Coordinates of C-alpha atoms in Angstrom, one line a residue:
Chain K
M18 CA 8.5 75.6 60.2
V19 CA 9.3 72.8 57.8
A20 CA 10.1 69.4 59.3
V21 CA 13.0 67.7 57.6
M22 CA 13.0 63.9 57.7
P23 CA 16.4 62.7 58.8
G24 CA 18.2 60.5 56.2
P25 CA 19.8 57.1 57.1
I26 CA 23.3 58.7 57.7
Q27 CA 21.9 61.3 60.1
R28 CA 20.0 58.5 61.9
A29 CA 23.1 56.4 62.2
A30 CA 25.1 59.4 63.5
A31 CA 22.4 60.1 66.0
A32 CA 22.5 56.5 67.2
I33 CA 26.1 57.0 68.0
T34 CA 26.2 60.5 69.4
A35 CA 23.1 60.3 71.5
P36 CA 24.6 57.9 74.1
V37 CA 27.8 59.9 74.1
H38 CA 25.9 63.1 74.8
A39 CA 24.0 61.4 77.5
L40 CA 27.3 60.2 79.1
A41 CA 28.9 63.6 78.8
D42 CA 25.8 65.1 80.4
L43 CA 25.9 62.5 83.3
L44 CA 29.7 62.9 84.0
L45 CA 30.4 66.5 83.3
V46 CA 27.3 68.7 83.1
R47 CA 24.9 67.5 85.7
R48 CA 26.0 67.8 89.3
G49 CA 25.4 64.5 90.9
P50 CA 27.1 61.4 92.4
Y51 CA 28.5 60.3 89.0
A52 CA 30.0 63.6 88.2
R53 CA 31.6 63.8 91.7
A54 CA 33.0 60.3 91.3
F55 CA 34.4 61.1 87.9
D56 CA 36.0 64.3 89.2
N57 CA 37.6 62.4 92.0
L58 CA 38.9 59.7 89.6
I59 CA 40.5 62.4 87.3
L60 CA 42.0 64.1 90.3
G61 CA 43.5 60.8 91.6
L62 CA 44.9 60.0 88.2
I63 CA 46.6 63.4 87.9
I64 CA 48.2 63.0 91.3
F65 CA 49.3 59.5 90.4
S66 CA 50.6 60.6 87.0
V67 CA 52.7 63.5 88.5
A68 CA 54.1 61.1 91.1
S69 CA 55.1 58.6 88.4
I70 CA 57.3 61.2 86.7
G71 CA 59.3 61.3 89.9
L72 CA 59.4 57.5 90.1
E73 CA 60.6 57.0 86.5
S74 CA 63.5 59.3 87.1
I75 CA 64.8 57.1 90.0
P76 CA 68.1 55.5 88.8
G77 CA 68.3 51.7 88.7
L78 CA 64.5 51.2 88.6
P79 CA 63.8 47.5 88.1
D80 CA 62.4 46.5 84.7
W81 CA 59.1 45.2 86.0
A82 CA 58.4 48.5 87.8
A83 CA 59.3 50.5 84.7
Q84 CA 56.9 48.3 82.7
A85 CA 54.1 48.7 85.3
L86 CA 54.6 52.5 85.1
H87 CA 54.4 52.4 81.4
I88 CA 51.2 50.4 81.4
A89 CA 49.8 52.7 84.0
E90 CA 50.7 55.6 81.8
I91 CA 48.8 54.1 78.9
V92 CA 45.7 53.7 81.1
V93 CA 46.0 57.2 82.4
V94 CA 46.4 58.8 79.0
A95 CA 43.5 56.7 77.7
V96 CA 41.2 58.0 80.5
F97 CA 42.4 61.6 80.0
T98 CA 41.8 61.3 76.2
F99 CA 38.3 60.0 76.9
E100 CA 37.7 62.9 79.3
Y101 CA 39.1 65.4 76.8
L102 CA 36.8 64.1 74.0
L103 CA 33.9 64.0 76.3
R104 CA 34.5 67.6 77.2
I105 CA 34.5 68.6 73.6
V106 CA 31.2 66.8 73.1
A107 CA 29.7 68.5 76.1
A108 CA 30.9 72.0 75.2
P109 CA 28.2 74.1 73.6
N110 CA 30.9 75.8 71.5
K111 CA 33.5 73.1 70.6
L112 CA 36.1 75.3 68.9
A113 CA 36.0 77.8 71.8
F114 CA 36.6 74.9 74.2
I115 CA 39.5 73.5 72.2
F116 CA 41.3 76.8 72.1
S117 CA 40.4 77.9 75.6
Y118 CA 43.1 77.9 78.3
Q119 CA 41.6 74.8 79.9
G120 CA 41.2 73.0 76.6
L121 CA 44.8 73.6 75.6
I122 CA 46.1 72.4 78.9
D123 CA 43.9 69.2 78.6
L124 CA 45.3 68.7 75.1
L125 CA 49.0 69.3 76.1
A126 CA 48.6 66.8 79.0
I127 CA 47.9 64.0 76.5
A128 CA 49.7 65.1 73.4
P129 CA 53.2 64.0 74.5
F130 CA 52.1 60.4 74.7
Y131 CA 50.8 60.4 71.1
L132 CA 53.9 62.3 69.8
V133 CA 56.4 60.1 71.7
G134 CA 57.9 58.9 68.5
V135 CA 59.2 62.4 67.7
D136 CA 61.1 63.1 70.9
A137 CA 60.3 61.3 74.1
R138 CA 62.7 63.0 76.5
W139 CA 61.9 66.7 76.2
L140 CA 58.2 66.1 75.9
R141 CA 58.3 64.4 79.2
A142 CA 58.8 67.8 80.8
L143 CA 55.5 68.8 79.2
R144 CA 53.8 66.3 81.4
L145 CA 54.4 68.6 84.3
L146 CA 51.7 70.6 82.7
R147 CA 49.4 68.2 84.4
L148 CA 50.2 70.1 87.5
L149 CA 48.3 72.9 85.9
R150 CA 45.4 70.6 85.3
L151 CA 45.5 69.8 89.0
L152 CA 45.2 73.5 89.8
K153 CA 42.4 73.7 87.2
L154 CA 40.5 70.8 88.7
Q155 CA 40.8 72.3 92.2
T156 CA 39.3 75.5 91.0
H157 CA 36.6 73.4 89.3
I158 CA 35.8 71.5 92.5
L159 CA 35.8 74.7 94.5
E160 CA 33.4 76.2 92.0
S161 CA 31.1 73.3 92.2
V162 CA 31.1 73.4 96.1
V163 CA 30.3 77.2 95.9
E164 CA 27.6 76.4 93.4
Q165 CA 26.0 73.8 95.6
R166 CA 26.1 76.0 98.6
T167 CA 24.5 78.8 96.6
R168 CA 21.8 76.5 95.4
E169 CA 21.1 75.3 99.0
L170 CA 20.9 78.9 100.1
A171 CA 18.5 79.8 97.3
E172 CA 16.4 76.8 98.3
K173 CA 16.3 78.0 102.0
N174 CA 15.5 81.5 100.9
A175 CA 12.6 80.3 98.8
A176 CA 11.3 78.3 101.8
L177 CA 11.6 81.3 104.0
E178 CA 9.8 83.5 101.5
E179 CA 7.0 81.0 101.2
A180 CA 6.7 80.8 105.0
Q181 CA 6.6 84.6 105.2
A182 CA 4.0 84.8 102.4
Q183 CA 1.9 82.3 104.3
L184 CA 2.2 84.3 107.5
K185 CA 1.3 87.5 105.7
A186 CA -1.7 85.8 104.2
E187 CA -2.9 84.6 107.6
L188 CA -2.4 88.1 109.0
E189 CA -4.5 89.5 106.2
V190 CA -7.2 87.0 107.1
A191 CA -7.0 88.0 110.7
R192 CA -7.2 91.6 109.8
S193 CA -10.2 91.2 107.6
L194 CA -11.9 89.2 110.4
Q195 CA -11.1 92.0 112.7
L196 CA -12.7 94.5 110.3
A197 CA -15.7 92.2 109.7
I198 CA -16.7 92.2 113.4
L199 CA -17.2 95.9 113.3
P200 CA -20.9 96.6 112.8
S201 CA -21.8 97.9 109.4
S202 CA -25.2 99.5 110.2
F203 CA -26.8 101.4 113.1
P204 CA -30.0 100.0 114.7
A205 CA -32.9 101.7 112.9
R206 CA -34.6 104.3 115.1
P207 CA -36.7 107.1 113.8
G208 CA -34.8 110.3 113.9
C209 CA -31.4 108.7 114.7
E210 CA -28.7 108.2 112.2
A211 CA -25.1 107.1 112.7
A212 CA -22.0 106.4 110.7
A213 CA -18.6 105.1 111.6
R214 CA -15.3 104.2 110.0
M215 CA -12.0 102.6 111.1
I216 CA -8.9 103.0 109.0
P217 CA -6.4 100.4 110.3
A218 CA -2.8 101.3 110.7
T219 CA -0.1 99.5 108.7
T220 CA 0.3 97.0 111.5
M221 CA -2.7 95.3 112.9
G222 CA -4.3 97.7 115.5
G223 CA -6.8 97.5 118.2
D224 CA -9.4 100.2 117.7
F225 CA -13.0 99.3 117.5
Y226 CA -16.5 100.7 117.7
D227 CA -19.8 99.0 118.4
Y228 CA -23.5 99.6 118.4
I229 CA -25.4 97.5 121.0
E230 CA -29.2 97.1 121.0
L231 CA -30.2 97.0 124.6
P232 CA -33.3 95.1 125.9
D233 CA -35.2 98.2 126.9
G234 CA -34.9 99.7 123.3
Q235 CA -32.0 101.9 124.2
I236 CA -28.9 101.9 122.1
G237 CA -25.3 101.5 123.4
L238 CA -22.5 103.1 121.5
V239 CA -18.9 102.1 122.1
I240 CA -15.5 103.5 120.9
A241 CA -12.3 101.9 122.1
D242 CA -8.6 101.8 121.6
V243 CA -6.4 98.9 122.8
S244 CA -2.8 99.8 123.7
G245 CA -0.1 98.6 121.3
H246 CA -0.4 97.0 117.9
G247 CA -0.3 93.6 116.2
V248 CA -1.9 90.3 116.9
P249 CA -2.0 90.7 120.7
A250 CA -3.8 94.0 120.5
A251 CA -6.3 92.5 118.0
F252 CA -7.0 89.5 120.3
F253 CA -7.5 91.8 123.3
M254 CA -9.8 93.9 121.2
A255 CA -12.0 90.9 120.4
V256 CA -12.1 89.9 124.1
A257 CA -12.9 93.4 125.2
R258 CA -15.7 93.8 122.6
T259 CA -17.3 90.5 123.5
N260 CA -17.2 91.2 127.2
L261 CA -18.6 94.7 126.9
R262 CA -21.4 93.5 124.6
E263 CA -22.5 90.7 127.0
L264 CA -22.3 92.8 130.1
A265 CA -24.1 95.8 128.6
A266 CA -27.2 93.7 128.3
H267 CA -27.3 93.1 132.1
H268 CA -25.9 96.4 133.3
P269 CA -27.9 99.3 132.0
D270 CA -25.8 101.9 133.9
P271 CA -22.7 102.7 131.6
G272 CA -20.3 103.2 134.6
E273 CA -21.4 99.9 136.2
C274 CA -21.0 98.2 132.8
L275 CA -17.4 99.5 132.4
A276 CA -16.6 98.4 135.9
R277 CA -17.7 94.9 135.3
T278 CA -16.0 94.8 131.9
N279 CA -12.8 96.1 133.5
D280 CA -12.9 93.3 136.2
A281 CA -13.5 90.7 133.5
L282 CA -10.6 92.0 131.4
C283 CA -8.2 92.1 134.4
A284 CA -8.9 88.4 134.9
Q285 CA -7.9 87.4 131.4
N286 CA -5.1 89.7 130.6
P287 CA -1.8 87.8 130.5
L288 CA 0.0 90.4 128.4
D289 CA -0.9 93.3 130.6
L290 CA -2.6 95.2 127.7
F291 CA -5.3 97.7 128.4
V292 CA -8.1 99.4 126.5
T293 CA -9.5 102.9 126.6
V294 CA -13.3 102.8 126.3
F295 CA -16.0 105.5 125.9
Y296 CA -19.4 103.9 126.4
C297 CA -22.7 105.7 126.2
V298 CA -26.3 104.7 126.2
L299 CA -28.8 106.8 124.2
D300 CA -32.5 106.8 124.9
P301 CA -33.9 107.3 121.4
Q302 CA -37.3 108.5 122.8
T303 CA -35.9 111.4 124.9
G304 CA -32.4 112.1 123.5
R305 CA -30.9 111.6 126.9
L306 CA -27.4 110.3 126.7
R307 CA -25.7 108.6 129.7
Y308 CA -22.0 107.9 129.5
A309 CA -18.9 106.7 131.3
N310 CA -15.3 107.1 130.2
G311 CA -12.5 104.6 130.8
G312 CA -9.4 106.6 129.9
H313 CA -10.6 107.6 126.4
N314 CA -10.4 110.9 124.6
P315 CA -13.7 112.7 125.5
P316 CA -16.1 113.0 122.6
Y317 CA -17.6 116.2 121.3
V318 CA -21.2 117.3 120.9
R319 CA -21.9 119.7 118.1
R320 CA -25.0 121.6 119.1
A321 CA -27.5 122.3 116.3
A322 CA -27.9 125.7 117.9
G323 CA -24.2 126.4 117.5
G324 CA -21.0 125.6 119.4
V325 CA -19.0 122.4 120.1
E326 CA -18.9 120.9 123.6
T327 CA -16.6 118.4 125.1
L328 CA -18.1 115.5 127.1
S329 CA -15.5 116.0 129.8
G330 CA -17.3 114.5 132.8
A331 CA -14.7 112.9 135.1
G332 CA -13.5 109.6 133.7
G333 CA -12.0 106.5 135.2
L334 CA -8.9 104.5 134.5
V335 CA -8.2 102.6 131.3
L336 CA -9.8 99.1 131.3
G337 CA -7.6 96.1 132.1
A338 CA -5.1 97.9 134.3
M339 CA -6.5 97.5 137.8
V340 CA -9.2 95.3 139.3
G341 CA -12.0 97.2 141.1
A342 CA -11.6 100.5 139.2
K343 CA -14.7 102.7 139.4
F344 CA -16.2 104.6 136.5
P345 CA -18.6 107.5 137.2
T346 CA -21.7 107.8 135.0
H347 CA -22.6 111.2 133.6
S348 CA -25.5 112.3 131.5
V349 CA -26.2 115.0 128.8
Q350 CA -29.4 116.0 127.0
L351 CA -29.2 115.9 123.2
L352 CA -31.5 118.3 121.3
A353 CA -32.9 117.6 117.9
G354 CA -30.1 117.9 115.3
D355 CA -27.2 117.7 117.7
R356 CA -24.3 115.5 116.7
L357 CA -22.2 113.3 118.9
V358 CA -18.6 112.8 117.6
L359 CA -16.6 109.9 118.9
Y360 CA -12.9 109.3 117.9
T361 CA -9.7 107.6 118.9
D362 CA -6.3 109.2 119.3
G363 CA -5.3 108.0 115.8
V364 CA -7.2 111.1 114.6
T365 CA -5.7 113.7 116.9
E366 CA -2.2 112.2 117.1
A367 CA -1.7 111.7 113.4
F368 CA 1.6 113.2 112.5
N369 CA 2.5 115.0 109.2
P370 CA 6.0 114.7 107.6
A371 CA 7.2 117.7 109.6
E372 CA 6.3 115.7 112.8
Q373 CA 3.4 118.1 113.8
L374 CA 0.3 116.6 115.4
Y375 CA -3.1 116.9 113.8
G376 CA -4.4 117.9 117.3
A377 CA -7.8 118.4 118.9
Q378 CA -8.3 121.9 117.5
R379 CA -8.3 120.8 113.9
L380 CA -10.8 118.1 114.7
V381 CA -13.1 120.6 116.6
D382 CA -12.8 123.0 113.6
E383 CA -13.9 120.3 111.2
V384 CA -16.8 119.3 113.4
H385 CA -17.8 122.9 113.8
V386 CA -17.6 123.9 110.2
H387 CA -18.7 120.7 108.4
G388 CA -20.9 118.9 111.0
G389 CA -24.2 120.1 109.6
G390 CA -24.6 117.4 107.0
T391 CA -25.2 113.6 107.5
P392 CA -23.1 111.6 109.9
A393 CA -21.5 109.7 107.0
A394 CA -20.5 113.0 105.3
L395 CA -18.8 114.3 108.5
V396 CA -17.0 111.0 109.0
E397 CA -15.7 111.1 105.4
R398 CA -14.8 114.8 105.8
I399 CA -12.7 114.2 108.9
C400 CA -11.0 111.1 107.5
Q401 CA -10.1 113.1 104.4
S402 CA -8.8 116.0 106.5
V403 CA -6.6 113.7 108.6
T404 CA -5.1 111.8 105.6
D405 CA -4.5 115.1 103.8
F406 CA -2.7 116.4 106.8
A407 CA -0.6 113.3 107.3
D408 CA 0.3 113.4 103.6
T409 CA 3.3 111.0 103.1
A410 CA 3.9 110.3 106.8
P411 CA 3.2 106.7 107.7
Q412 CA 0.0 105.9 109.6
S413 CA 1.2 104.5 112.9
D414 CA -2.1 104.1 114.7
D415 CA -5.7 103.1 113.7
I416 CA -7.9 106.1 112.9
T417 CA -11.5 105.6 114.1
L418 CA -14.5 107.8 114.0
A419 CA -18.2 107.5 114.8
V420 CA -20.8 110.2 114.5
L421 CA -24.4 110.0 115.8
T422 CA -27.2 112.4 115.2
W423 CA -30.4 112.5 117.2
G424 CA -33.8 113.9 116.3
A425 CA -37.1 113.4 118.2
P426 CA -39.0 110.4 116.8
Chain B
M246 CA 14.0 108.3 123.0
N247 CA 17.1 108.6 125.2
L248 CA 17.1 107.9 128.9
Q249 CA 19.3 110.0 131.3
I250 CA 19.9 108.3 134.6
E251 CA 21.0 110.4 137.7
A252 CA 21.6 108.7 141.0
D253 CA 21.4 110.9 144.1
G254 CA 21.9 108.7 147.2
A255 CA 19.1 106.1 147.4
T256 CA 17.0 108.0 144.9
T257 CA 17.4 107.6 141.2
Y258 CA 16.0 110.1 138.8
L259 CA 15.2 109.0 135.2
V260 CA 14.9 111.6 132.5
P261 CA 13.5 110.3 129.3
V262 CA 14.3 112.6 126.4
G263 CA 11.9 112.8 123.4
R264 CA 9.0 110.4 122.8
I265 CA 7.9 107.1 124.3
D266 CA 5.9 105.6 121.6
F267 CA 5.3 102.1 120.3
D268 CA 8.8 101.9 118.9
A269 CA 10.6 103.4 121.9
A270 CA 8.6 101.7 124.8
P271 CA 10.4 98.4 124.9
A272 CA 13.8 100.0 125.2
F273 CA 12.5 102.4 127.8
Q274 CA 11.0 99.6 129.8
Q275 CA 14.2 97.5 129.7
A276 CA 16.4 100.5 130.8
V277 CA 14.1 101.3 133.7
E278 CA 13.9 97.6 134.7
R279 CA 17.7 97.5 134.9
V280 CA 17.6 100.5 137.3
L281 CA 15.0 98.8 139.4
S282 CA 17.0 95.6 139.7
G283 CA 20.0 97.7 140.8
A284 CA 22.1 96.5 137.8
G285 CA 24.4 94.4 140.1
Q286 CA 24.5 97.0 142.9
T287 CA 22.1 97.9 145.7
P288 CA 18.8 98.9 144.1
P289 CA 17.5 102.4 144.8
T290 CA 14.7 102.9 147.4
T291 CA 13.0 105.5 145.3
V292 CA 12.7 105.9 141.5
I293 CA 11.4 109.2 140.1
I294 CA 10.7 109.7 136.4
D295 CA 11.4 113.4 135.6
G296 CA 9.2 114.3 132.6
A297 CA 10.9 117.7 131.9
K298 CA 12.3 116.5 128.6
L299 CA 9.5 114.1 127.7
E300 CA 7.5 115.4 124.7
Y301 CA 5.1 112.6 124.0
V302 CA 3.7 109.4 125.5
S303 CA 1.6 107.0 123.4
S304 CA -0.6 104.2 124.8
A305 CA 2.3 101.8 124.4
G306 CA 4.3 104.2 126.5
L307 CA 1.6 104.3 129.1
R308 CA 1.6 100.6 129.3
A309 CA 5.4 100.6 129.8
V310 CA 5.0 103.1 132.7
L311 CA 2.2 100.9 134.2
L312 CA 4.3 97.8 134.1
L313 CA 7.2 99.6 135.7
A314 CA 5.0 101.0 138.5
R315 CA 3.9 97.4 139.2
A316 CA 7.5 96.1 139.0
A317 CA 8.6 98.8 141.5
Q318 CA 5.8 97.9 143.8
R319 CA 6.9 94.2 143.8
A320 CA 10.5 95.3 144.5
H321 CA 9.3 97.6 147.3
I322 CA 10.7 100.6 145.5
A323 CA 8.8 104.0 145.7
F324 CA 7.8 105.0 142.2
A325 CA 6.7 108.5 141.2
L326 CA 6.6 110.9 138.3
C327 CA 7.3 114.6 138.3
A328 CA 7.6 117.7 136.1
L329 CA 5.4 116.4 133.3
Q330 CA 4.9 118.8 130.4
A331 CA 1.3 119.8 129.8
P332 CA 0.5 117.5 126.8
V333 CA 2.0 114.5 128.6
R334 CA 0.2 115.4 131.8
E335 CA -3.0 115.5 129.8
V336 CA -2.4 111.9 128.6
F337 CA -1.9 110.8 132.2
N338 CA -5.1 112.6 133.2
L339 CA -7.2 111.3 130.3
S340 CA -6.1 107.7 130.7
G341 CA -6.9 107.8 134.5
F342 CA -3.2 107.0 135.2
S343 CA -3.0 110.1 137.4
Q344 CA -5.5 108.4 139.7
I345 CA -3.3 105.4 140.4
M346 CA 0.2 106.9 140.2
A347 CA 2.0 109.6 142.2
I348 CA 2.5 112.6 139.9
H349 CA 4.3 115.7 141.4
S350 CA 5.1 119.1 140.2
D351 CA 8.9 118.9 140.8
R352 CA 11.7 116.7 142.0
E353 CA 11.8 118.0 145.5
T354 CA 8.1 117.4 146.1
A355 CA 8.3 114.0 144.5
R356 CA 11.3 113.0 146.7
S357 CA 9.9 114.3 150.0
Q358 CA 6.5 112.6 149.4
S359 CA 7.7 109.2 148.1
Q360 CA 7.8 106.4 150.7
P361 CA 8.8 102.9 149.6
P362 CA 5.7 100.6 149.8
R363 CA 5.7 98.6 153.0
T364 CA 6.1 94.8 152.8

């Protein structure tokens, strides 16, 4: 682009037009106290001017009054002319403004005064056109009110959106914290291997799993599902996990541990939530698994020798519902190569678009057919099978799986 | 979920139709609470949830039932369930709720065996 140096004439013209543009901008374009005052001034003058037509036609008007009205008329027309010229300056397309409906009315409102030498009497009637200006100004004012309200609304919307975005970001953080407290690795024991995965539902859920290293070298394994969704469920999950972890160290018997955890949860449960918990303790030396069930879906054992069994020993109530609930402890002997499969109802109660349930049978079939590989492979296989089944149906509940395999050390 | 309400003397039968899941549980709970409070009239002495048309109960639904059982106990109203379909019955068994709630095979048994809790 070539920069053209302005000559002296352009500079002089700019010196004159710049302040005029600034004034037009202040009084007509920008919405502010000056523009509002100017609008009101014009409106007042129009009303006065229309009224003065009536006054002038009163017969026997004293000379001084007629003279005052005439002076007033000069002032009014001067202001209107000033406004008209200013509007031309402010208009992006000046010709379009001059020949617009509004521009013509503005011009006709002042023209009779300048043409008064030609014929004063009939042109006086034209002054009534100022009534049209009145209508025009009213529309103008209404428009500016609507514009202002729209702007205020837009500002409030923006504030709301910002608040929502912040809330969403905080929920995201809460959710990643929730995922972060899930253990990422299983305590190393010769012959033992485990894998687990939680796929959170669209809303924040309350599933969790946990591996606990117990003082006597045994390993506790937990899978749990808090009732409901959202932040309350997530908090209750954190409380349940912490309580269970601490109590497990002091109560080696799984049923006793659940009973203590239940009592602790009942004492700090203002929202009346509850959690289903399956808790088992594995002796890595012998493969003996002791377990207790607080209202949770019973896990499966896939026998290396063939067949899938359900750990259906009588369970107790969900935790958090009733103080003093009892949880019987059962035990089962794992043999080398057996796999223990823990899951939450997000797996079996996944719906497909036709509103059919995934169901326990599909899960058992997957475990039976594909359970021979590593725990990680089986976890992936089942997750894939459930998400394939659900297809486009929204995931309404957390999906959690944990698989453990035992082999003699 | 839709809730049918049938009053028979001092006993009120509630028949939830469809699913009580996370979305339906609050409405179900409110509707039953209205029944327990008598809704401006004398409250019933016995409330029985008839599960014949109930297809599914999620953990949020179980929580609603638990809260209602407690509310009934506070109001000295006998509270029982009956005629649960097999999948729903399974959920009550699994969660241990069948150990703390009266669950009967049909309305008649539920009615004859329900006594309002004493004060």
